Coordinates of C-alpha atoms and ligand atoms in Angstrom, one line a residue:
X32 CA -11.0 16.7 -18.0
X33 CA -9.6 13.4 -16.9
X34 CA -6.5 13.1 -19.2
X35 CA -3.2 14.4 -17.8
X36 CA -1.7 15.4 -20.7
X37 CA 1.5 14.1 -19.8
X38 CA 4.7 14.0 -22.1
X39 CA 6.4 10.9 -23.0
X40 CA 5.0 8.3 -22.0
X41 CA 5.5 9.5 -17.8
X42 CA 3.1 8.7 -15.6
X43 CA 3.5 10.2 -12.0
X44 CA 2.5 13.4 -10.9
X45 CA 4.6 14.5 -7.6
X46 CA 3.3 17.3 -5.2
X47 CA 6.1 19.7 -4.4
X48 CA 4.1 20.9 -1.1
X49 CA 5.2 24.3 -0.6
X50 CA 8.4 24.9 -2.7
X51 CA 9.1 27.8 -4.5
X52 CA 8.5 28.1 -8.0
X53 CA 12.4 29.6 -8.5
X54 CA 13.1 25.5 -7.0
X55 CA 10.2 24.2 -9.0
X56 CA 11.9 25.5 -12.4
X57 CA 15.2 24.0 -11.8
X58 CA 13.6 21.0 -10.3
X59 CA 12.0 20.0 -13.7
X60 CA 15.3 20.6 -15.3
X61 CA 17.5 18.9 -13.3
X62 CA 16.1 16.1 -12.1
X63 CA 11.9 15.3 -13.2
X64 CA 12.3 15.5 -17.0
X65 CA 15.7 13.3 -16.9
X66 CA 14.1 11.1 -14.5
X67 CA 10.4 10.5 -16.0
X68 CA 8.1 12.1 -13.7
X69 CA 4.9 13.6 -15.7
X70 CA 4.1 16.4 -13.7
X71 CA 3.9 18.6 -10.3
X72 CA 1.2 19.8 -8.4
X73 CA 2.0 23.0 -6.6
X74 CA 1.0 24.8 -3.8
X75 CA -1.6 27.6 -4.1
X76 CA -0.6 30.5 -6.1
X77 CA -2.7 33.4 -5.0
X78 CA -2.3 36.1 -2.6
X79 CA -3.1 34.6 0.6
X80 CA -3.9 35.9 4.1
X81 CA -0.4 36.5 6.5
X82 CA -0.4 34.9 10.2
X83 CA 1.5 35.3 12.5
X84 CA -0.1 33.3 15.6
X85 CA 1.1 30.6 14.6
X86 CA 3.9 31.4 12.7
X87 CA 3.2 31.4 9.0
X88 CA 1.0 28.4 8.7
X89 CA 1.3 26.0 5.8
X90 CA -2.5 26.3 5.7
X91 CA -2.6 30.1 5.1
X92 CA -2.3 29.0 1.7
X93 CA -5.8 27.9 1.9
X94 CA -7.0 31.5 2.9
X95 CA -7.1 33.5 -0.5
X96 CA -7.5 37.5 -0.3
X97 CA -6.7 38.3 -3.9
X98 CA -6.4 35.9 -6.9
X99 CA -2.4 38.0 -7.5
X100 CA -0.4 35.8 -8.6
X101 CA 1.9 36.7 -5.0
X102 CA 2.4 34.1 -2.7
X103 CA 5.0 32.5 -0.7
X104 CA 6.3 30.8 -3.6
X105 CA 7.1 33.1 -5.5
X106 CA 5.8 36.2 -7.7
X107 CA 3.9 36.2 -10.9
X108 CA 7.3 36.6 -13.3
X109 CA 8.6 33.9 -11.3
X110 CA 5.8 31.8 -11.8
X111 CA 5.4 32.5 -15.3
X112 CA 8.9 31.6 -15.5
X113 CA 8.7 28.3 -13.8
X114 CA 5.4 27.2 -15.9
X115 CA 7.6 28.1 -19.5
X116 CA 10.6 26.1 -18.1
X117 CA 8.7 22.9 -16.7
X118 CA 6.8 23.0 -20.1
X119 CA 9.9 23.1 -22.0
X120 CA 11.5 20.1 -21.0
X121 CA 7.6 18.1 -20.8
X122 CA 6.6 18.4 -17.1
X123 CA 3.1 19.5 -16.3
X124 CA 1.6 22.3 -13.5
X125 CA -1.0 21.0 -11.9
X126 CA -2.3 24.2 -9.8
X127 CA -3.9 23.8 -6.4
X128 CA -6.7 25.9 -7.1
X129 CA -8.7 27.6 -3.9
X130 CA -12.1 28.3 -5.6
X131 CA -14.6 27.4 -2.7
X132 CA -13.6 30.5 -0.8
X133 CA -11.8 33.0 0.9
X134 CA -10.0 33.3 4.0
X135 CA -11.8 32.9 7.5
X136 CA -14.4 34.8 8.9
X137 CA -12.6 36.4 11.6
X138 CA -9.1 37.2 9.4
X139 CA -9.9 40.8 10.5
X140 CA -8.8 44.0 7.9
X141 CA -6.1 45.5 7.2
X142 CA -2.9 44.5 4.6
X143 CA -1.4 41.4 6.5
X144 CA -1.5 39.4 3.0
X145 CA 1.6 37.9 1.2
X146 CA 1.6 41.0 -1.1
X147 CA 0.1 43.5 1.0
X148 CA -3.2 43.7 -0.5
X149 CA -5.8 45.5 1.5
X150 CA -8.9 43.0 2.5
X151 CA -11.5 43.3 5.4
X152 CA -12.9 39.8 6.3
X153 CA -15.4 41.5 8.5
X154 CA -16.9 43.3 5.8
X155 CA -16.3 40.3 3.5
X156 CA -14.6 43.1 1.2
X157 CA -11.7 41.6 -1.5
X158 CA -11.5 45.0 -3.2
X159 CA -8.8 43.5 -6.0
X160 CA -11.3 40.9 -7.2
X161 CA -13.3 42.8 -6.1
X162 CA -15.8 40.4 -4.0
X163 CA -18.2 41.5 -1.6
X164 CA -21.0 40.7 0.9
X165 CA -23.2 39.8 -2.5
X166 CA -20.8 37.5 -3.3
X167 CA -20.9 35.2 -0.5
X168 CA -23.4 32.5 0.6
X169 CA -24.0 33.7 4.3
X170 CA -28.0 34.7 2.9
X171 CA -28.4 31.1 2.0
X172 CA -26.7 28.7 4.8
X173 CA -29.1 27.8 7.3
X174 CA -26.9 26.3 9.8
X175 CA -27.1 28.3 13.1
X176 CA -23.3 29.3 13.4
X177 CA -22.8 29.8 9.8
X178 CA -20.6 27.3 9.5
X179 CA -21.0 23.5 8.2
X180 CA -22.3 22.0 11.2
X181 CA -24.1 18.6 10.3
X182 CA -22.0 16.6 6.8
X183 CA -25.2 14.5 6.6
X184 CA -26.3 17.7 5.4
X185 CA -25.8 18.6 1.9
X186 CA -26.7 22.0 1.3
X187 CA -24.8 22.9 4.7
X188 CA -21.6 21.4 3.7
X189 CA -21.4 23.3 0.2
X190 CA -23.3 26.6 1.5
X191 CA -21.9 27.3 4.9
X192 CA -18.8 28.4 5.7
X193 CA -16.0 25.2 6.0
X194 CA -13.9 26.1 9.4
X195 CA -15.6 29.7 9.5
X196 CA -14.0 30.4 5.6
X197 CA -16.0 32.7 4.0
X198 CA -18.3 30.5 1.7
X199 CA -18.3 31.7 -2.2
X200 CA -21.8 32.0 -4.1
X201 CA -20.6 30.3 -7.0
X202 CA -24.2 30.3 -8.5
X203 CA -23.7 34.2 -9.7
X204 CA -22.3 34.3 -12.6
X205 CA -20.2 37.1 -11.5
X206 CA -18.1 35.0 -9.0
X207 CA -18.1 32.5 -11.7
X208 CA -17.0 34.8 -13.8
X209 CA -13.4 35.7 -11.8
X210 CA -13.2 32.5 -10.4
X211 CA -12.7 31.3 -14.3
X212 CA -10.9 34.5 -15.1
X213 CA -8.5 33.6 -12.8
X214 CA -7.7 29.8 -13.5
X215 CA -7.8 30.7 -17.6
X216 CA -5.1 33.3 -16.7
X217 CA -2.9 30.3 -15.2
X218 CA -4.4 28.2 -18.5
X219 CA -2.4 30.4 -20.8
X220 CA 0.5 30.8 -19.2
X221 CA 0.8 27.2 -19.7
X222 CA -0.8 25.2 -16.5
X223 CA -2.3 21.5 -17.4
X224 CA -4.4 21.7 -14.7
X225 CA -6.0 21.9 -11.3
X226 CA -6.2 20.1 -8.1
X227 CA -9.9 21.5 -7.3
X228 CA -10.0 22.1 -3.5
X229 CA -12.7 21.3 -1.5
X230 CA -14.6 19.8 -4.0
X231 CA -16.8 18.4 -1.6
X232 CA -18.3 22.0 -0.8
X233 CA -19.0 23.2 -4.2
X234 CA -21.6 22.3 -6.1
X235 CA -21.5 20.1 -9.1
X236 CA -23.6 22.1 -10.8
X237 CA -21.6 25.1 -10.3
X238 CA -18.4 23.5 -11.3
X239 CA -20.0 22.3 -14.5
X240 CA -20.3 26.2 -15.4
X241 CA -17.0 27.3 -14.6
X242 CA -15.4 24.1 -15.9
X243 CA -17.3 25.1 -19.1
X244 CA -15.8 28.3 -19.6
X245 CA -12.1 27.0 -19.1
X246 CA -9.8 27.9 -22.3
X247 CA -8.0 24.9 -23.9
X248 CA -4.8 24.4 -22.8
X249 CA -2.0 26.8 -24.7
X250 CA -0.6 25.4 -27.7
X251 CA 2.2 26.4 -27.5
X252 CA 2.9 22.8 -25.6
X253 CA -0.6 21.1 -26.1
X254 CA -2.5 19.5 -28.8
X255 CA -5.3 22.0 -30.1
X256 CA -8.1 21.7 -28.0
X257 CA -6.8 19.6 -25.4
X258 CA -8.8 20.2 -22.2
X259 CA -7.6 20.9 -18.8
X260 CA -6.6 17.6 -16.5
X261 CA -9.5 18.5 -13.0
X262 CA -9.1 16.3 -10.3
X263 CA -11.4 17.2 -7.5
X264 CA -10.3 17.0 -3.5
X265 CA -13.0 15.3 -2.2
X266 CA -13.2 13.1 1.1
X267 CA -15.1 10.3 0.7
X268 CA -14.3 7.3 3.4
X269 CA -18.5 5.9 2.7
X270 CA -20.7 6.8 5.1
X271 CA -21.6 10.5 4.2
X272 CA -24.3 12.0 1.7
X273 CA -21.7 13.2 -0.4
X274 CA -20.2 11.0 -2.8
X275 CA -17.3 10.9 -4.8
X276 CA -19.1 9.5 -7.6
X277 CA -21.2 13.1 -7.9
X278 CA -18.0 14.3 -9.2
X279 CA -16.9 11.8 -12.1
X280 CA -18.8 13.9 -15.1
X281 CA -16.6 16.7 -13.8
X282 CA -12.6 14.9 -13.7
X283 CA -11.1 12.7 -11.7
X284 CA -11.4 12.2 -8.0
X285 CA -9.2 12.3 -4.9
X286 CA -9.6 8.4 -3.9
X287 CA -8.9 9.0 -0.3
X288 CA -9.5 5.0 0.3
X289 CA -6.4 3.9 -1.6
X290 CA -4.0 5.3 1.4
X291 CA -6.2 4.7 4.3
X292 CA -6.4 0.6 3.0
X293 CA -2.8 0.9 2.3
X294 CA -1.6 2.0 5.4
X295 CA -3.1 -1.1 7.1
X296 CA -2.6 -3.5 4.4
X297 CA 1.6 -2.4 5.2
X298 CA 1.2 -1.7 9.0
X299 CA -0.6 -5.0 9.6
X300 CA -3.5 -3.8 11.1
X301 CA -7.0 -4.5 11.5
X302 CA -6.0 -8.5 9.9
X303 CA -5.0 -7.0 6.5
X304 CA -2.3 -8.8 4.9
X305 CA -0.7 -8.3 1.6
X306 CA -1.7 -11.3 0.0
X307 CA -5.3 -9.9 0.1
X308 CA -4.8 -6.9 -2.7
X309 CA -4.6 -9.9 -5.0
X310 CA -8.0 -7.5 -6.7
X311 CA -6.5 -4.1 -5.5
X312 CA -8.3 -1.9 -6.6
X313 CA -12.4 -1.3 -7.8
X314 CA -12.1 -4.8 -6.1
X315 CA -11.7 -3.4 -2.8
X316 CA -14.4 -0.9 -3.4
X317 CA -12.6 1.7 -4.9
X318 CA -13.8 4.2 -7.9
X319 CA -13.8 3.0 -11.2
X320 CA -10.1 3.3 -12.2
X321 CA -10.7 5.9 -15.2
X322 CA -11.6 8.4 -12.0
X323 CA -9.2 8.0 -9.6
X324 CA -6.3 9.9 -8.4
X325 CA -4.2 8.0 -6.1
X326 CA -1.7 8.7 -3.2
X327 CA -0.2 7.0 -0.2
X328 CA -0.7 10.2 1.8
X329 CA -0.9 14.2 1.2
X330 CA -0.3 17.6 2.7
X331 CA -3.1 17.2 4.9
X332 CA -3.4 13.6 6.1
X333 CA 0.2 12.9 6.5
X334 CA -0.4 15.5 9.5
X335 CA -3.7 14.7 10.7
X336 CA -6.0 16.4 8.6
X337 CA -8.4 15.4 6.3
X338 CA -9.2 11.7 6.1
X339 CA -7.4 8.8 6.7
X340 CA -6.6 8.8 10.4
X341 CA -3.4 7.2 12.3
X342 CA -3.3 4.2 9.5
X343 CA -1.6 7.2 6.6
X344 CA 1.8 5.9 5.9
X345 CA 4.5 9.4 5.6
X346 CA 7.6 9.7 5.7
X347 CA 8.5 9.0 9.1
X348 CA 7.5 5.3 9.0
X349 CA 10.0 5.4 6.0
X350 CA 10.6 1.4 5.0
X351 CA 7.0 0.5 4.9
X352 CA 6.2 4.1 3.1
X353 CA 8.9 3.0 0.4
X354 CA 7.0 -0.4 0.3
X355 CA 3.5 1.1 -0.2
X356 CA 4.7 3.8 -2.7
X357 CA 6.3 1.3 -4.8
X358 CA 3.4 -0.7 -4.6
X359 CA 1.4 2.0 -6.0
X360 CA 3.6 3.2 -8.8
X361 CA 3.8 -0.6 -10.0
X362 CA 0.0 -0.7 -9.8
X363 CA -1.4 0.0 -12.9
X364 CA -4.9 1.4 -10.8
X365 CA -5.6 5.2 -11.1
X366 CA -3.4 8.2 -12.0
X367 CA -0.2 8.3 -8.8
X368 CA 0.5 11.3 -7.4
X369 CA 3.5 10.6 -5.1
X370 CA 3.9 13.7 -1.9
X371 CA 7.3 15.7 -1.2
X372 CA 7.4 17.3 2.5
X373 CA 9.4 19.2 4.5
X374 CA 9.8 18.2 8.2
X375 CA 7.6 19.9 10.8
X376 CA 7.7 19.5 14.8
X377 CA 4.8 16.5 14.7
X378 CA 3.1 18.3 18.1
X379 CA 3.0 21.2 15.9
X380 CA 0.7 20.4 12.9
X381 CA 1.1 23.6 11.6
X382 CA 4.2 24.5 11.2
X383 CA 5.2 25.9 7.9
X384 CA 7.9 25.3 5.2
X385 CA 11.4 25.5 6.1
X386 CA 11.8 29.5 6.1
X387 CA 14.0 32.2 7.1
X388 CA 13.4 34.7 10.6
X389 CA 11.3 36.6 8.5
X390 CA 8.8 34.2 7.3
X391 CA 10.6 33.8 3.7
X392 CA 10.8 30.1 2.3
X393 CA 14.1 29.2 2.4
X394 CA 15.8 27.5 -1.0
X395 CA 15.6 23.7 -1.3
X396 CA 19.0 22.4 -0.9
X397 CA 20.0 19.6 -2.8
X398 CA 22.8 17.2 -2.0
X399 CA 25.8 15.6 -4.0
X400 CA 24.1 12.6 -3.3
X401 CA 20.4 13.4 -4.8
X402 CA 18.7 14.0 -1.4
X403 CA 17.7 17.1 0.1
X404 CA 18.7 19.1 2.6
X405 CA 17.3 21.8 5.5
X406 CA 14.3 20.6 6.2
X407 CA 13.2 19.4 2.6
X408 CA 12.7 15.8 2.4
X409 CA 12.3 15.1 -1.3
X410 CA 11.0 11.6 -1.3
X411 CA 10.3 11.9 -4.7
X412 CA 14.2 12.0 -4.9
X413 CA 14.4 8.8 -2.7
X414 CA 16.1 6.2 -5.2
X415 CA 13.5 3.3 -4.6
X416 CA 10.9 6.0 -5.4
X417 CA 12.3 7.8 -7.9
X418 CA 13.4 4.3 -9.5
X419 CA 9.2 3.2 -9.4
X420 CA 8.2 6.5 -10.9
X421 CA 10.7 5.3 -13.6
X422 CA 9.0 1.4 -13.9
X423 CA 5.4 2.9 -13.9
X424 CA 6.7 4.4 -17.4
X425 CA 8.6 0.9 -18.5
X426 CA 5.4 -0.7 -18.0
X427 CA 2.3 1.7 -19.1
X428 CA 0.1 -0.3 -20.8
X429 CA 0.4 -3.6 -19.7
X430 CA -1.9 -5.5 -17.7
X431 CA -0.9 -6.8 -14.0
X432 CA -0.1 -10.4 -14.5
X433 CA 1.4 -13.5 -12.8
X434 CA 0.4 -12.8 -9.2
X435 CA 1.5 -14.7 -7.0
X436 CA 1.2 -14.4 -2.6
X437 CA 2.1 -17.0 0.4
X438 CA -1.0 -16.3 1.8
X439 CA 0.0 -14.1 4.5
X440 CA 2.3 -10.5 3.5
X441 CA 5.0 -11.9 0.6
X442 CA 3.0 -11.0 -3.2
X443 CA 4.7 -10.7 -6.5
X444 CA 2.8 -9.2 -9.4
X445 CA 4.4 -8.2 -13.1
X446 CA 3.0 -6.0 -15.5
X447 CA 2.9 -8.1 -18.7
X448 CA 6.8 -8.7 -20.5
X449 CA 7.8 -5.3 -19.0
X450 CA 7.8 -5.8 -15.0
X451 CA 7.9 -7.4 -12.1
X452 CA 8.5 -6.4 -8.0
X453 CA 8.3 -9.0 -5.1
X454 CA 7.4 -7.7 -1.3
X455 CA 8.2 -9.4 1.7
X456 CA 6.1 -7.4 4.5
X457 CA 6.4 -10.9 6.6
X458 CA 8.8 -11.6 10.0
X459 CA 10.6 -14.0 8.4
X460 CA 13.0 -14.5 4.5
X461 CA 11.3 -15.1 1.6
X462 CA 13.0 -17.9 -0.7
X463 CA 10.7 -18.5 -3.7
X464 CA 10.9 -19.4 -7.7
X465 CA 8.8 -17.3 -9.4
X466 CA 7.1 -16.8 -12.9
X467 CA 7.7 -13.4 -14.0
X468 CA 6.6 -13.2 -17.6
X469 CA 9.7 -11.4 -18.8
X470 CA 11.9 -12.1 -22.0
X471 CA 15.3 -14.2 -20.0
X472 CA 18.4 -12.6 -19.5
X473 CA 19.8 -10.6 -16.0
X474 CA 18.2 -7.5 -14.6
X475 CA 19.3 -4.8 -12.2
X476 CA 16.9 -4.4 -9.2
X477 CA 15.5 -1.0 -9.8
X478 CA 15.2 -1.1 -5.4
X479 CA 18.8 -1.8 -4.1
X480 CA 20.2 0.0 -7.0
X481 CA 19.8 0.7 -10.8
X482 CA 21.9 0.0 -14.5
X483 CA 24.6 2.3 -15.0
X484 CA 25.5 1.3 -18.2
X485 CA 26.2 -2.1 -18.3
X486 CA 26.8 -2.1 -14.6
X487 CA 24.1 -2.6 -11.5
X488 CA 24.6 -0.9 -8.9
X489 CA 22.6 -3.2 -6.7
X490 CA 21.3 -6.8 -6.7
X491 CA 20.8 -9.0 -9.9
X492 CA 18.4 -11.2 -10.8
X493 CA 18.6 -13.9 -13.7
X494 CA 15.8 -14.6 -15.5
X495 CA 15.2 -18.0 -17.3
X496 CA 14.4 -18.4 -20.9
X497 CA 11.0 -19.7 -19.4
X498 CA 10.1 -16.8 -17.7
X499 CA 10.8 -17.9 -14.0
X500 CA 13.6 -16.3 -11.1
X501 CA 14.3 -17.0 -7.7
X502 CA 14.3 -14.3 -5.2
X503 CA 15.9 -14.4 -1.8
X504 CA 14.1 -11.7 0.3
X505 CA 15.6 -11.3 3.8
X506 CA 12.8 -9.5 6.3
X507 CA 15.7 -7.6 7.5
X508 CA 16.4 -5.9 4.4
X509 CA 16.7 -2.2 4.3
X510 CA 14.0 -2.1 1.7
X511 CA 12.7 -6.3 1.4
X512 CA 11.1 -5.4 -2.3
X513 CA 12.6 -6.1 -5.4
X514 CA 11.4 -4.6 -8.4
X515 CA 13.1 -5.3 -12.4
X516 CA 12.0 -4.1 -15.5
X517 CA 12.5 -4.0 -19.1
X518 CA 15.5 -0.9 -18.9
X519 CA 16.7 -2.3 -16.3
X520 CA 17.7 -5.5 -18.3
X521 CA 22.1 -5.3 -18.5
Ligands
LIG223 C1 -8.7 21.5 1.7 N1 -9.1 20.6 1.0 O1 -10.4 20.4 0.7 C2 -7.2 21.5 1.9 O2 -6.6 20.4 1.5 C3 -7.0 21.8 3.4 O3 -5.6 21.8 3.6 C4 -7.6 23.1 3.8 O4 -7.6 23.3 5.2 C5 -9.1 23.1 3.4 N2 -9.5 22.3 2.3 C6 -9.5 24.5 3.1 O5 -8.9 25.0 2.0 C7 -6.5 23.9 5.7 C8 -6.2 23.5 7.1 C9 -7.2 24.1 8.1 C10 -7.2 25.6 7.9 C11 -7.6 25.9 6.5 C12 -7.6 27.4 6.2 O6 -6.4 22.0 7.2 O7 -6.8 23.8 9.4 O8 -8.1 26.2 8.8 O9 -6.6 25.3 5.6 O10 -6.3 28.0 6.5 C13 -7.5 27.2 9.8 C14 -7.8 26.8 11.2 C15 -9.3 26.8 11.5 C16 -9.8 28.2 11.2 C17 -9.5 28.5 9.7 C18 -10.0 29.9 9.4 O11 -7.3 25.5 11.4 O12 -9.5 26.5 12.9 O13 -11.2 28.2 11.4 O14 -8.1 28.5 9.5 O15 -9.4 30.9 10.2
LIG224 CA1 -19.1 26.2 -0.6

């Protein structure tokens, strides 16, 4: 459950939060299988409950009423559509699969749903599963309000309801049963795998069981008997009873440490500097590097959910969010997942996708230029990202080598003969000669630019026959990283 899958040597997953799979499809066509990235985790793709105060949350994705392949994404043909497509030309679906439960306790009755399926939360009645008052775990959470009250608590937190959702009894094998139906139906039509959410609340023991009964992937595009790739949302900052580590027999983990230490290694807070990820990684505490999926941020902490806090580095702090993404694809630590957002009102954490008066997702709009437009922000189109997704393939394989730091927030690291990115996060130029374990010639910086050919469109950097280049790194720099690597080489 830990392998990826991924085609080709590519090695970043990118979350396309909330597009539609009609985008998705053309996405993987146009611009992820040409530029190397291994897969996409999309947004939930079951019937989920409709709101309307607020307007059409992003998070009432998170309230499932049917498991109909309906949603604001997109219908099932569509979806089937975009899974055969992405396949095709090697990219991965990763689904975002809400398993834990249904939608909250007071979502009232009635067929406000994306596909107008009838549900009454009050009678905790999902007649197209069909789940019903068995089927829930309100007989066995002992917190007073129902809801997970106390996380030092372990049976509350995966028994009682999480923010009043209705809590499923995943130790009957009949909820089992169509929780597995439903994620082997998405198995067939091609998926790779799931983002597990709310890991944290199910129980280990339960997700053995379901895990157990998932198909092998379809060979139509896998090997025979190639598993499903499970990584498991789970929050763990230290500090609770539950631990990440009670999910590694299952898949990998959510390693929400990675962009919480990030985000003050880059913003400077706290005395973190650069220079001290010399041991990035299990050496700053983190999970064994065979478990770990990383991030800078995601669809809930870059808005103030989840874990992580003020430090999350998004978007809108875009030069040090280029910095730390870059650091992370060139880091050779965990399996990246890099996020792509739309823009929301930030006083209004739950505003939903860009969408039309009536509450439909408007098209992502892509400009001549690669960006995106109307409220889509595409960083995983962002050249200096999109150009790292790119060296994390060069480079797979090869250890991290030749570090070198001034002690404070200038480091350079290469990844054996095949790369090599300086960062100077400091108030003042970086001037240095540096040892960077490549073959000699001249490279094109993969940051300011790229190779066209036998042209660069940005900086150059010569190489010596022993190995060593100077860089010149003003702190004033748009982007004051440089990054080459062996297709980058004119
Ligand atoms: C997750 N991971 O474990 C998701 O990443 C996260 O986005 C989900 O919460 C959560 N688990 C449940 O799937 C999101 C929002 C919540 C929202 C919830 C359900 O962060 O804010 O709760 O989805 O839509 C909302 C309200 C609550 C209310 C609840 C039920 O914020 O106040 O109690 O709905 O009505
Ligand atoms: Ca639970």
């Amino acid at each position: 459950f830990n392998n990826p899958h991924a085609k080709h040597g590519r090695q970043a997953i990118v979350h396309l939060f909330e597009w539609k799979w009609n985008d998705i499809a053309a996405e993987c066509e146009r611009f992820l299988a040409p530029k190397g990235y291994a897969g996409v985790q999309i947004s939930p793709p079951t019937e989920s409950i409709l709101l309307t105060s607020p307007w059409r949350p992003w998070w009432e994705r998170y309230q499932p009423i049917s498991y109909n392949l309906c949603s604001r994404s997109g219908n099932e043909s569509e979806l089937r559509d975009m899974i055969t497509r992405c396949n095709n030309v090697g990219v991965n679906i990763y689904v975002d699969a809400v398993i834990n439960h249904m939608c909250g306790a007071g979502g009232g009755e009635g067929t406000h749903s994306t596909c107008g399926t009838y549900f009454s939360a009050k009678n905790r009645d999902f007649p197209s599963i069909p789940f019903s008052g068995f089927d829930f775990n309100e007989g066995k959470c002992k917190s007073a309000s129902g809801d997970i009250e106390n996380y030092n608590d372990i049976n509350q937190v995966r028994d009682c309801r999480l923010v009043s959702l209705l809590d499923l009894a995943l130790e009957k094998d009949y909820v089992r049963g169509k929780v597995a139906d439903y994620m082997n139906n998405l198995i067939d039509m091609g998926v790779a795998g799931f983002r597990v959410d709310a890991s944290k609340h199910m129980w280990p023991g339960d997700l053995t069981v379901i895990y157990g009964s998932l198909h092998n992937l379809n060979t139509r595009w896998f090997n025979g008997g190639a598993r499903p790739f499970m990584f498991q949302e789970v929050i763990d900052m230290g500090g609770e009873a539950i631990q990440a580590s009670d999910y590694f027999p299952l898949g990998r983990v959510t390693e929400f440490k990675y962009g919480a230490k990030i985000g003050n290694v880059f913003r400077k807070w706290n005395g973190e500097k650069l220079s001290y990820t010399k041991n990035w990684g299990e050496g700053w505490g983190f999970m064994p590097d065979g478990n770990a999926l990383v991030f800078i941020d995601n669809h809930d902490n870059q808005r103030g959910h989840g874990g992580g806090g003020s430090a999350i580095l998004t978007f809108w702090d875009a030069r040090i969010y280029k910095m730390a993404v870059a650091y992370m694809l060139a880091h050779p630590y965990g399996v990246a997942r890099v996020m792509s957002s739309f823009r929301w009102n930030r006083a209004d954490d739950w505003q939903g996708p860009p969408s039309h008066e009536d509450g439909s997702t408007k098209d992502v709009q892509v400009n001549a230029d690669d960006t995106c437009g109307d409220g889509w922000v595409c960083e995983h189109r962002w050249r200096q990202i999109t150009n790292m997704a790119t060296f994390r393939n060069v480079v797979d394989g090869q250890p991290h080598s030749n570090w070198w730091d001034n002690g404070n927030n200038q480091v350079a690291f290469g990844r054996g003969n095949r790369g090599f990115i300086v960062f100077n996060n400091d108030d003042w130029h970086l001037d240095v000669t540096l040892n960077t374990g490549m073959p000699g010639g001249t490279y094109c910086d993969v940051i300011s630019g790229q190779r066209d050919g036998e042209r660069c469109t940005g900086k150059t950097i010569n190489v010596g026959d022993d190995g060593r280049a100077h860089f010149k790194i003003s702190n004033t720099e748009e982007d004051p990283m440089v990054a080459i690597h062996a297709d980058s080489k004119l």
